[in-house]
Coordinates of C-alpha atoms and ligand atoms in Angstrom, one line a residue:
X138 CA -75.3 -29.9 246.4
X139 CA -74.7 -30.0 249.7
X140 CA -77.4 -27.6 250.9
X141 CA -79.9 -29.4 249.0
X142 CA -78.7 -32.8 250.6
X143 CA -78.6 -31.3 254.2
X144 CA -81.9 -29.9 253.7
X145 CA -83.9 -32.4 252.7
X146 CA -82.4 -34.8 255.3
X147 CA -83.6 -32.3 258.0
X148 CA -86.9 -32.4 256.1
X149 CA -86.9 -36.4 256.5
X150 CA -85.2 -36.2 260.1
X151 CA -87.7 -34.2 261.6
X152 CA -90.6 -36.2 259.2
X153 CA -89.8 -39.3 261.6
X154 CA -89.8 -37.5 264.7
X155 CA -92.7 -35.8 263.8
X156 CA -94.7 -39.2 263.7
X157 CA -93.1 -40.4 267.6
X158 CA -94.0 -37.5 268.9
X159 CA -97.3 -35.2 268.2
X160 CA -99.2 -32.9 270.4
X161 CA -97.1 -29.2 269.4
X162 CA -99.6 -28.4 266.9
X163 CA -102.8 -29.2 269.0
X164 CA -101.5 -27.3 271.6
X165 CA -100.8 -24.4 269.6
X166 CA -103.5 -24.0 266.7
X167 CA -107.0 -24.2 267.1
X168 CA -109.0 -27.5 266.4
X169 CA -110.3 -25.4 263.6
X170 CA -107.2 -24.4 261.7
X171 CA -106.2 -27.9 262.0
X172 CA -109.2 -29.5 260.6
X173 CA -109.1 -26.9 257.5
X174 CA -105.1 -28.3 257.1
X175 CA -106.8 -31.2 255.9
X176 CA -109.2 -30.1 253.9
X177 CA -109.2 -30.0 249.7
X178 CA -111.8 -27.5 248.2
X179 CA -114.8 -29.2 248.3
X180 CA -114.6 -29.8 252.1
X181 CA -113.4 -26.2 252.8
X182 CA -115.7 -24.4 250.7
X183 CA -118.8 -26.7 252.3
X184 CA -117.3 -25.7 255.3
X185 CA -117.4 -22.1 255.0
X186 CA -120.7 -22.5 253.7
X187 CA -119.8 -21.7 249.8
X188 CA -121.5 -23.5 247.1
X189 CA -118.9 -25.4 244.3
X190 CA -118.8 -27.1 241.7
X191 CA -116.1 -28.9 239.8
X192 CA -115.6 -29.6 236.4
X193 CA -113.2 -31.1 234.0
X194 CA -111.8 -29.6 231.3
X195 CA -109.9 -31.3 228.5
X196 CA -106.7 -29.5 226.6
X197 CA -105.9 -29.8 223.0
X198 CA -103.3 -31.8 224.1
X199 CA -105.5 -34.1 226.2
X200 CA -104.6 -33.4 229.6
X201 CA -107.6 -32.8 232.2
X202 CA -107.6 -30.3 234.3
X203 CA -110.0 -29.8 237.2
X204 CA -111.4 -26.6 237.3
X205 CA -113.7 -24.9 240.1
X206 CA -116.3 -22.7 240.5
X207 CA -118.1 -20.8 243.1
X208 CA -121.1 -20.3 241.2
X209 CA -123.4 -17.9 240.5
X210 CA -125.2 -18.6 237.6
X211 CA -126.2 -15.7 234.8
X212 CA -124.0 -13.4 236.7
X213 CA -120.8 -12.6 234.8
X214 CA -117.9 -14.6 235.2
X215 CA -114.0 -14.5 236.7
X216 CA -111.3 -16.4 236.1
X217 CA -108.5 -16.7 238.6
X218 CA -105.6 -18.7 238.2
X219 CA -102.7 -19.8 240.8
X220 CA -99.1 -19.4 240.6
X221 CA -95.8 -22.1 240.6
X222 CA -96.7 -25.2 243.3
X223 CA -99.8 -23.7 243.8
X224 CA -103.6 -24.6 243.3
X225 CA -107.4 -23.1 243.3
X226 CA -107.4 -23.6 247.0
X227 CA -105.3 -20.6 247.3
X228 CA -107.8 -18.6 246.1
X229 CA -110.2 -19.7 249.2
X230 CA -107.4 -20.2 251.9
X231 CA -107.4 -17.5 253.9
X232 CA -110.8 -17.8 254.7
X233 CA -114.4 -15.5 253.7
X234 CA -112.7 -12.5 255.7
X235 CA -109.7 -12.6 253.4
X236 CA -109.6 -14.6 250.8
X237 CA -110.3 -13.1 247.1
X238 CA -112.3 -16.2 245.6
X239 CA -114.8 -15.9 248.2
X240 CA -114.5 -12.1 248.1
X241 CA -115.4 -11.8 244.6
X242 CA -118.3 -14.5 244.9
X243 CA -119.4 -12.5 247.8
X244 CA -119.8 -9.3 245.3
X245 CA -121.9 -10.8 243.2
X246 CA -119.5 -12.5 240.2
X247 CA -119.2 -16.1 239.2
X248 CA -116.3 -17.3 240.5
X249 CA -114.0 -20.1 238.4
X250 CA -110.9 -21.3 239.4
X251 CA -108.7 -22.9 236.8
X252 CA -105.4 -26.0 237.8
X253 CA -102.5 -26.2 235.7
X254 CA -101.2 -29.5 234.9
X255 CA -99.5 -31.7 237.3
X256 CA -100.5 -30.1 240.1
X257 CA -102.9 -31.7 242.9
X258 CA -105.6 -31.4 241.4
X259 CA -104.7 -31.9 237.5
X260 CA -102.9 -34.9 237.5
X261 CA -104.8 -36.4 235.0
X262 CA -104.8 -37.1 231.0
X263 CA -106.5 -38.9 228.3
X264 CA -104.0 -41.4 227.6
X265 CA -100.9 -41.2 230.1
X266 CA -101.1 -42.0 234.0
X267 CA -99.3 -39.4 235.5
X268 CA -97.6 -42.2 237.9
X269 CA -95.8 -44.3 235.4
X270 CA -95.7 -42.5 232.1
X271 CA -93.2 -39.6 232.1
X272 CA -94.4 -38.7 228.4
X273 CA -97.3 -37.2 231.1
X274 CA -94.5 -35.2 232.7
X275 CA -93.0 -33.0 229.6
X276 CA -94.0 -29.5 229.6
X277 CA -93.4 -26.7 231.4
X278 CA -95.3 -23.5 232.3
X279 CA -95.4 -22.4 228.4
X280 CA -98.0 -25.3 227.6
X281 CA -100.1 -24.1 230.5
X282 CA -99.9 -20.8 229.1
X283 CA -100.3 -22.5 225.5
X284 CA -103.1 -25.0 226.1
X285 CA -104.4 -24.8 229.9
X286 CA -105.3 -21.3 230.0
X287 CA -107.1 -21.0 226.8
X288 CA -109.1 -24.7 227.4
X289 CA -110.2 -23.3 230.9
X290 CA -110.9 -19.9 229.4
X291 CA -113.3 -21.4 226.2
X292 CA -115.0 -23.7 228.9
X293 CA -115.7 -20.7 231.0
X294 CA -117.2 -18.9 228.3
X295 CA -118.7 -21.7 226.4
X296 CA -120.7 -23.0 229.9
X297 CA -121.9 -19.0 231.2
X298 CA -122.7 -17.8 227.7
X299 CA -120.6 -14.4 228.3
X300 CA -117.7 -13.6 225.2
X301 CA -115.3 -12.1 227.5
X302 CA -114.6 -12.4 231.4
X303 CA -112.1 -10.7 233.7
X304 CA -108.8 -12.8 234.8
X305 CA -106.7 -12.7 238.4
X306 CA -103.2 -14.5 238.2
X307 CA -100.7 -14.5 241.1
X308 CA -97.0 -14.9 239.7
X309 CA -97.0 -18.1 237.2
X310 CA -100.6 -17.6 236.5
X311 CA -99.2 -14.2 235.4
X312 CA -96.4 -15.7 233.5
X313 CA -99.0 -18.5 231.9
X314 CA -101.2 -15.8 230.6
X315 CA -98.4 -13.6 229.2
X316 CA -97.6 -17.0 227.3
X317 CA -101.1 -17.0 226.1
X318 CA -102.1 -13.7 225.1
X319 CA -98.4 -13.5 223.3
X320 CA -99.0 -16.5 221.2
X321 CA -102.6 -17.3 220.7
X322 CA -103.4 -13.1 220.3
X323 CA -106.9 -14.3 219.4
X324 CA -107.9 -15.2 223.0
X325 CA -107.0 -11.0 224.0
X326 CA -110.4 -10.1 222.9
X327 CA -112.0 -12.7 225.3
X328 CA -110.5 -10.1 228.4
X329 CA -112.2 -7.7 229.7
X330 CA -109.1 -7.0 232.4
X331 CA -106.3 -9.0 232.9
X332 CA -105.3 -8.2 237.1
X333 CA -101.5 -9.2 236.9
X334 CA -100.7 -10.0 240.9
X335 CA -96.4 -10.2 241.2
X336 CA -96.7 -10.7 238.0
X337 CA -93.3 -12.8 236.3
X338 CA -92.0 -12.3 232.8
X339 CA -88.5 -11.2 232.8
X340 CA -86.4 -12.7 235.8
X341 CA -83.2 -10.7 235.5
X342 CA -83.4 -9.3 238.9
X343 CA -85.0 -11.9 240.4
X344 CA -82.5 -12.8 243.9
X345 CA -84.2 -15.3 246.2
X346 CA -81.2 -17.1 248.7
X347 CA -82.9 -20.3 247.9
X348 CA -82.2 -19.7 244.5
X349 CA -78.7 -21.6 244.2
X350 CA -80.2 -25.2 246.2
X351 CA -82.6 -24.6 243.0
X352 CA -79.7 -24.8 240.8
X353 CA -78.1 -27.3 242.1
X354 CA -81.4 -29.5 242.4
X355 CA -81.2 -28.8 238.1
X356 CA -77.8 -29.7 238.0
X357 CA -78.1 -33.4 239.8
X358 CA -81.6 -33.8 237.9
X359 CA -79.9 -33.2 234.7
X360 CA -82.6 -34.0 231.9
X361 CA -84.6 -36.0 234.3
X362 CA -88.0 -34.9 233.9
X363 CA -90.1 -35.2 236.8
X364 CA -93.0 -34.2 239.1
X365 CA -91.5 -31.8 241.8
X366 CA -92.9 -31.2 245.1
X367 CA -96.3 -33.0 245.3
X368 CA -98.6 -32.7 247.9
X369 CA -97.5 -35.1 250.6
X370 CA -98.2 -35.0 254.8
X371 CA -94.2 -34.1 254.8
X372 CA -95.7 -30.1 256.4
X373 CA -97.1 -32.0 259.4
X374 CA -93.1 -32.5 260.4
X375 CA -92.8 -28.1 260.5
X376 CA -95.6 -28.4 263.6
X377 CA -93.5 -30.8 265.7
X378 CA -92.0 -28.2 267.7
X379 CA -91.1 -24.4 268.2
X380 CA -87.6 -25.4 266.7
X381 CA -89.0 -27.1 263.7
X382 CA -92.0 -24.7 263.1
X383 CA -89.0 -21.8 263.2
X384 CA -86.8 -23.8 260.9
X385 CA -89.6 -24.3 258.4
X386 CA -90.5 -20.8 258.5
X387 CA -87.3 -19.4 257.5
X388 CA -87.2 -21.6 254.9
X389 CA -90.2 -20.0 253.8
X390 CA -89.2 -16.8 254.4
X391 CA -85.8 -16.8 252.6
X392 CA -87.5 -18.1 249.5
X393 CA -90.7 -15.9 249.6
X394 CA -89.3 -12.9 251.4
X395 CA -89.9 -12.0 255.4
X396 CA -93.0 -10.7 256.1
X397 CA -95.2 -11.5 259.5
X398 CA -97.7 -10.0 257.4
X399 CA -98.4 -12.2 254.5
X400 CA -100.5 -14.6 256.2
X401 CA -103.0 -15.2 259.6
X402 CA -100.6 -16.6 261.5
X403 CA -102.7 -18.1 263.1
X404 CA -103.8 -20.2 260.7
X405 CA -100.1 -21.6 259.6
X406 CA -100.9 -25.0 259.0
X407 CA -103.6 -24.1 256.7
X408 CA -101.4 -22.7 254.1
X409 CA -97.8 -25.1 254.5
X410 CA -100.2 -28.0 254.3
X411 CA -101.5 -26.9 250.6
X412 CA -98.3 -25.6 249.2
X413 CA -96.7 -26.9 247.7
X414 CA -99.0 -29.1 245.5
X415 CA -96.4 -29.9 242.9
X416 CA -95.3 -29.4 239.2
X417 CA -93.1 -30.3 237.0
X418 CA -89.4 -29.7 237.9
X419 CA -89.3 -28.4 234.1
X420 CA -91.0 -25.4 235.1
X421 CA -88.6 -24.7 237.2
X422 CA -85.8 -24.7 234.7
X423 CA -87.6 -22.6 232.5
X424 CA -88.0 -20.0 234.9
X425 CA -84.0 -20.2 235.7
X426 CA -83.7 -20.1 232.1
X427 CA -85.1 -17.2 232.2
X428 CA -83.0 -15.8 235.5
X429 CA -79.9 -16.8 233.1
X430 CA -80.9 -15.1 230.0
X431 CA -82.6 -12.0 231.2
X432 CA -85.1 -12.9 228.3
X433 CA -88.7 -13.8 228.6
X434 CA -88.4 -17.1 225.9
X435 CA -89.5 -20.4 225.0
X436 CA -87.9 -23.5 226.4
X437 CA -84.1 -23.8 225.7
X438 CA -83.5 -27.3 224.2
X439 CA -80.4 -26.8 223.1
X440 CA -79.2 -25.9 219.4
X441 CA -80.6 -28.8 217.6
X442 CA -83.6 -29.5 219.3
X443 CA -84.6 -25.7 219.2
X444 CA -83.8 -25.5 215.6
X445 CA -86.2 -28.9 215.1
X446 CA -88.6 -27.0 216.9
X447 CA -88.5 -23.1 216.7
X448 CA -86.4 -22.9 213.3
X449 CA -83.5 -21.5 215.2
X450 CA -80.4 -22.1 217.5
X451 CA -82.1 -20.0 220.1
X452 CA -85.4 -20.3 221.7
X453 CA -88.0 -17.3 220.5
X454 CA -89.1 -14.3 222.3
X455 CA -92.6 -14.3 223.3
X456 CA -94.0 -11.6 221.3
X457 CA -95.0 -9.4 224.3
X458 CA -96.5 -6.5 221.5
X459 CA -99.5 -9.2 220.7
X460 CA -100.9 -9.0 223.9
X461 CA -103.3 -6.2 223.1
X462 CA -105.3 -7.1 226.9
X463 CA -105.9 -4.4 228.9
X464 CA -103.2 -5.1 231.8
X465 CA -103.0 -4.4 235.4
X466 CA -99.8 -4.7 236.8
X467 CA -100.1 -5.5 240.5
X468 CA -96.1 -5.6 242.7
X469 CA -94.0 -4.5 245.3
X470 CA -90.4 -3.4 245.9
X471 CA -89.7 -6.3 248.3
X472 CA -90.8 -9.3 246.1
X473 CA -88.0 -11.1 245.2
X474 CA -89.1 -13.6 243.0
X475 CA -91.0 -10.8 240.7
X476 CA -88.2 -8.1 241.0
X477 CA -89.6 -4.5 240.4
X478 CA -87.1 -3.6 238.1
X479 CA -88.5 -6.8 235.7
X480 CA -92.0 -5.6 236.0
X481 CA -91.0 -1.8 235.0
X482 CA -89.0 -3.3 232.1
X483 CA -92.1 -5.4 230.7
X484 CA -94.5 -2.8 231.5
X485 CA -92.6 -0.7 229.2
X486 CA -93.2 -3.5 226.6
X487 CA -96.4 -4.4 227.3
X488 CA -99.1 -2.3 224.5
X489 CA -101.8 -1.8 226.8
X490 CA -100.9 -1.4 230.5
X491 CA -103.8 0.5 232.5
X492 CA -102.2 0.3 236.1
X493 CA -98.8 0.2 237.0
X494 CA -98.9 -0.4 240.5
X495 CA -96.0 -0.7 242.9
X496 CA -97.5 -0.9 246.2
X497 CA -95.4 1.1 248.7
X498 CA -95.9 -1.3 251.4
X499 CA -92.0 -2.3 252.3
X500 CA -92.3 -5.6 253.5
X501 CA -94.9 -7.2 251.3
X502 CA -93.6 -10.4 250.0
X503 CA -94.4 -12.8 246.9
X504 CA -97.6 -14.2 248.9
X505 CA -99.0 -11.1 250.5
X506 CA -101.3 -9.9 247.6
X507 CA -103.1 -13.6 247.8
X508 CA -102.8 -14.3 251.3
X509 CA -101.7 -11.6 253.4
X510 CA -104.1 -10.4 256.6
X511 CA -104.3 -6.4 254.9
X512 CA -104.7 -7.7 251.2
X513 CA -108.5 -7.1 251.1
X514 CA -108.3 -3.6 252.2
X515 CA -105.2 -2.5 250.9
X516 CA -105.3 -4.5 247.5
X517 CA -108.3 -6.4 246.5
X518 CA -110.9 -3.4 247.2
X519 CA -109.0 -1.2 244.7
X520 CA -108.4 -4.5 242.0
X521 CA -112.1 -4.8 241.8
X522 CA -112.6 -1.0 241.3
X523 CA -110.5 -0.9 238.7
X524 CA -111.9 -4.2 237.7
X525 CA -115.3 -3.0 236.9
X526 CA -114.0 -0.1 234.3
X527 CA -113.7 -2.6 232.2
X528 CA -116.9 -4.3 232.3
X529 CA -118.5 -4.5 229.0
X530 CA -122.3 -2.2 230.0
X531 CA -124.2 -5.0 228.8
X532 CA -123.3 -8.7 227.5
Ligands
NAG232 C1 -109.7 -37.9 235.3 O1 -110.7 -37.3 234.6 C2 -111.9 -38.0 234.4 C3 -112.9 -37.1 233.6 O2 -112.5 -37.0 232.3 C4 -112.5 -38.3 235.8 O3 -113.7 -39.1 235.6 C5 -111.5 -39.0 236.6 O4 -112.1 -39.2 237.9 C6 -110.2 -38.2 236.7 N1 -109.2 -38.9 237.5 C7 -108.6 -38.3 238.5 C8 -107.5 -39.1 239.2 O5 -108.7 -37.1 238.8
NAG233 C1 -120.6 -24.7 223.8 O1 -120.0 -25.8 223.1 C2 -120.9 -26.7 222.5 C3 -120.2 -27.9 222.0 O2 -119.0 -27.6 221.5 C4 -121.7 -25.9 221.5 O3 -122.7 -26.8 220.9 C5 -122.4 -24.8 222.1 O4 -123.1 -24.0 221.2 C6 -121.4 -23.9 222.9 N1 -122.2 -22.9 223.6 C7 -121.9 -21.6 223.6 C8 -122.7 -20.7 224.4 O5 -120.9 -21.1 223.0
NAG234 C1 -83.9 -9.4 248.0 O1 -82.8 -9.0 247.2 C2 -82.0 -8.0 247.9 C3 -80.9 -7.5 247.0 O2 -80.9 -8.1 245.8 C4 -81.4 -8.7 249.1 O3 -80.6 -7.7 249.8 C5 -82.5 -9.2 250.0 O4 -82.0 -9.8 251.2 C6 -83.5 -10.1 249.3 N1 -84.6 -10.4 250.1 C7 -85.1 -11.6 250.3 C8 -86.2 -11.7 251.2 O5 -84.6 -12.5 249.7
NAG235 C1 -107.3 -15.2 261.6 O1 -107.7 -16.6 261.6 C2 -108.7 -16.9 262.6 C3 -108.9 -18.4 262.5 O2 -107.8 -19.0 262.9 C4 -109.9 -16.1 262.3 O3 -110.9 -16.4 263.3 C5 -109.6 -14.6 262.4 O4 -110.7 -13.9 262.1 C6 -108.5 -14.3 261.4 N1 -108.0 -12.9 261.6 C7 -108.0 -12.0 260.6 C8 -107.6 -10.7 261.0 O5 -108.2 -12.3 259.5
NAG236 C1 -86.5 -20.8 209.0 O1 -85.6 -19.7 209.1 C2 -85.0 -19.3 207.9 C3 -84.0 -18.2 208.2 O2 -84.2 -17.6 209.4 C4 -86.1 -18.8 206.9 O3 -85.5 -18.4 205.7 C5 -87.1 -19.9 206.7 O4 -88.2 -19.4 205.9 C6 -87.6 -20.4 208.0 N1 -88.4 -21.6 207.8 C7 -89.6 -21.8 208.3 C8 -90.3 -23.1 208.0 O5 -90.1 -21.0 209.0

């Protein structure tokens, strides 16, 4: 409790002093880097010189997500989709040296890039206004798995013409499509290859230090549900000063895992301006349900509301054996938040694993795969390889 207080009056503290006094960041990044800090994806992707397009996409449940797309029409299409307080622009951050949207556009694929719910992008629906009803705010990352996913994923297919594409997710857009394939098994058949990047299921080793200000943010919320962590100008306060650039850094770093490595660092302000882009603090406690449990379940309402909804005191298992997808498991020793020992466990569970791939790189932390300054040549070279195995020889 008092972590979490202490923390985010340091945030606030250093917020106001952040507006009286500017100038650190100029002086230290490039007018460049500092420009893209401000950017969403259409400005970045014009910027680079990318084409895009963005589309809407409606859910059974009538939320509207925006999707993107780097597009290349006729050519066969990817989907890639972002993990926990992330968006697409992830996918395009680190620039056309590094980034893997722009890498796989570059090879010739069509490129669409898929926003869960609540995030910066899709914070819209059909009938609720995401800033005064919370009815817009209750789910967590199993109705992206449940309805986001497969929406985006029929869109896809429905607007290129192709029956089955190949899918990239980084850590909840792991856990989302695990949700998916598990309890809608029909959409398997519509992957050619499912690239699973730190991909989270199981949670019983996960050991971040953050991990008990997260718990004690869930204790004070109690059933409160709420957007968590939106996109606000609050990063601009880590660029005030070397102390306050350091401070947010190990933040950072205790939460994702030290590694100089997992981004340009020259480019900094880039990436803390875009993440977080928010979610629903419900996601969270699923996933320290899940840290609790050791399971890899539905929500847990509590006995009566679970039996209402799951005909049982206890929330269900997601029945891993359904997802019949080809699976490449993508992870590292030093990653935290998806703990090796939890990928080895559902690997052993999963029917139809085709890489199991624990990258012996030491220091490599949740973000390095996505962002990091060697994932091109040391990781998204041999994804695509792989990758194209599984293309289908003709459509
Ligand atoms: C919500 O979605 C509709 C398309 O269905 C779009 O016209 C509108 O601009 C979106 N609103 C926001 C805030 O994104
Ligand atoms: C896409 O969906 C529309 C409307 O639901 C349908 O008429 C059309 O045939 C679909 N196209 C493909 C290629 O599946
Ligand atoms: C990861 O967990 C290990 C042991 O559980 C711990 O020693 C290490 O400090 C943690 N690393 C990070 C970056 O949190
Ligand atoms: C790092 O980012 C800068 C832009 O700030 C870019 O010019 C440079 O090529 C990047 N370096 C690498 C190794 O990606
Ligand atoms: C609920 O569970 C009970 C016992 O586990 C079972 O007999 C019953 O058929 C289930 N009902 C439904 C609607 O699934």
């Amino acid at each position: 409790m008092f972590n979490l207080i202490a923390w985010s009056y340091s945030l606030y503290i250093m917020f106001f002093f952040s507006v009286a006094i500017a100038g650190y960041m100029e002086d230290k990044y490039s007018a460049s880097v500092i420009e893209d800090s401000s950017l969403d994806m259409l400005g970045l992707t014009r910027k680079y010189g990318y084409p895009l397009e963005s589309h809407y996409v409606t859910t059974e449940d009538k939320y509207i997500l925006r999707m993107f797309r780097l597009p290349r029409p006729n050519a066969r299409p990817i989907f890639l989709m972002h993990g926990l307080l992330d968006s697409s622009i992830t996918w395009v951050l680190s620039g056309p040296w590094g980034a893997l949207g722009y890498y796989l556009y570059d090879l010739g694929y069509d490129v669409w890039m898929g926003n869960a719910r609540g995030n910066f992008y899709s914070r819209n629906h059909s009938h609720y206004n995401p800033d005064n009803d919370k009815s817009f705010w209750r789910f967590s990352w199993h109705e992206i798995g449940f309805y986001d996913v497969p929406a985006s994923i029929d869109y896809v297919l429905n607007k290129t013409g192709y029956d089955k594409m190949a899918y990239f997710g980084h850590s909840q857009g792991t856990t989302s499509f695990f949700v998916m394939a598990s309890m809608r098994p029909e959409y398997n058949k519509k992957i050619t290859l499912m690239s699973a990047l730190a991909p989270v299921s199981y949670m019983k080793n996960v050991n971040a230090p953050l991990l008990p200000i997260m718990r004690n943010l869930m204790a004070i919320s109690g059933n409160t549900i709420t957007e968590f962590l939106p996109r606000s100008e609050l990063w601009r306060a880590c660029f005030r000063s070397k102390m306050t650039e350091d401070t947010c850094f190990d933040y950072m770093f205790q939460l994702l895992g030290k590694d100089p490595k997992m981004w340009n660092a020259t480019m900094a302000p880039v990436y803390m301006s875009h993440l977080p882009s928010g979610c629903n603090l419900k996601q969270f406690k699923h996933y320290v349900q899940l840290i609790d449990s050791g399971r890899f379940c539905q929500y847990d309402y509590g006995s009566t509301e679970n039996l209402k909804r799951y005909n049982s005191s206890h929330p269900r298992d997601y029945p891993i054996k359904k997802i019949t997808a080809p699976v490449a498991l993508y992870y590292t020793s030093n990653d935290n938040l998806s703990g090796f020992k939890d990928v080895i466990h559902l690997s052993k569970e999963l029917p139809n694993v085709v890489e199991n791939c624990l990258y012996p790189y030491k220091k490599w932390n949740h973000m390095t795969m996505v962002w990091g300054l060697e994932a091109r040549e040391l990781t998204h070279k041999h994804m695509v390889e792989l990758m194209k195995k599984y293309e289908p020889q003709s459509m």
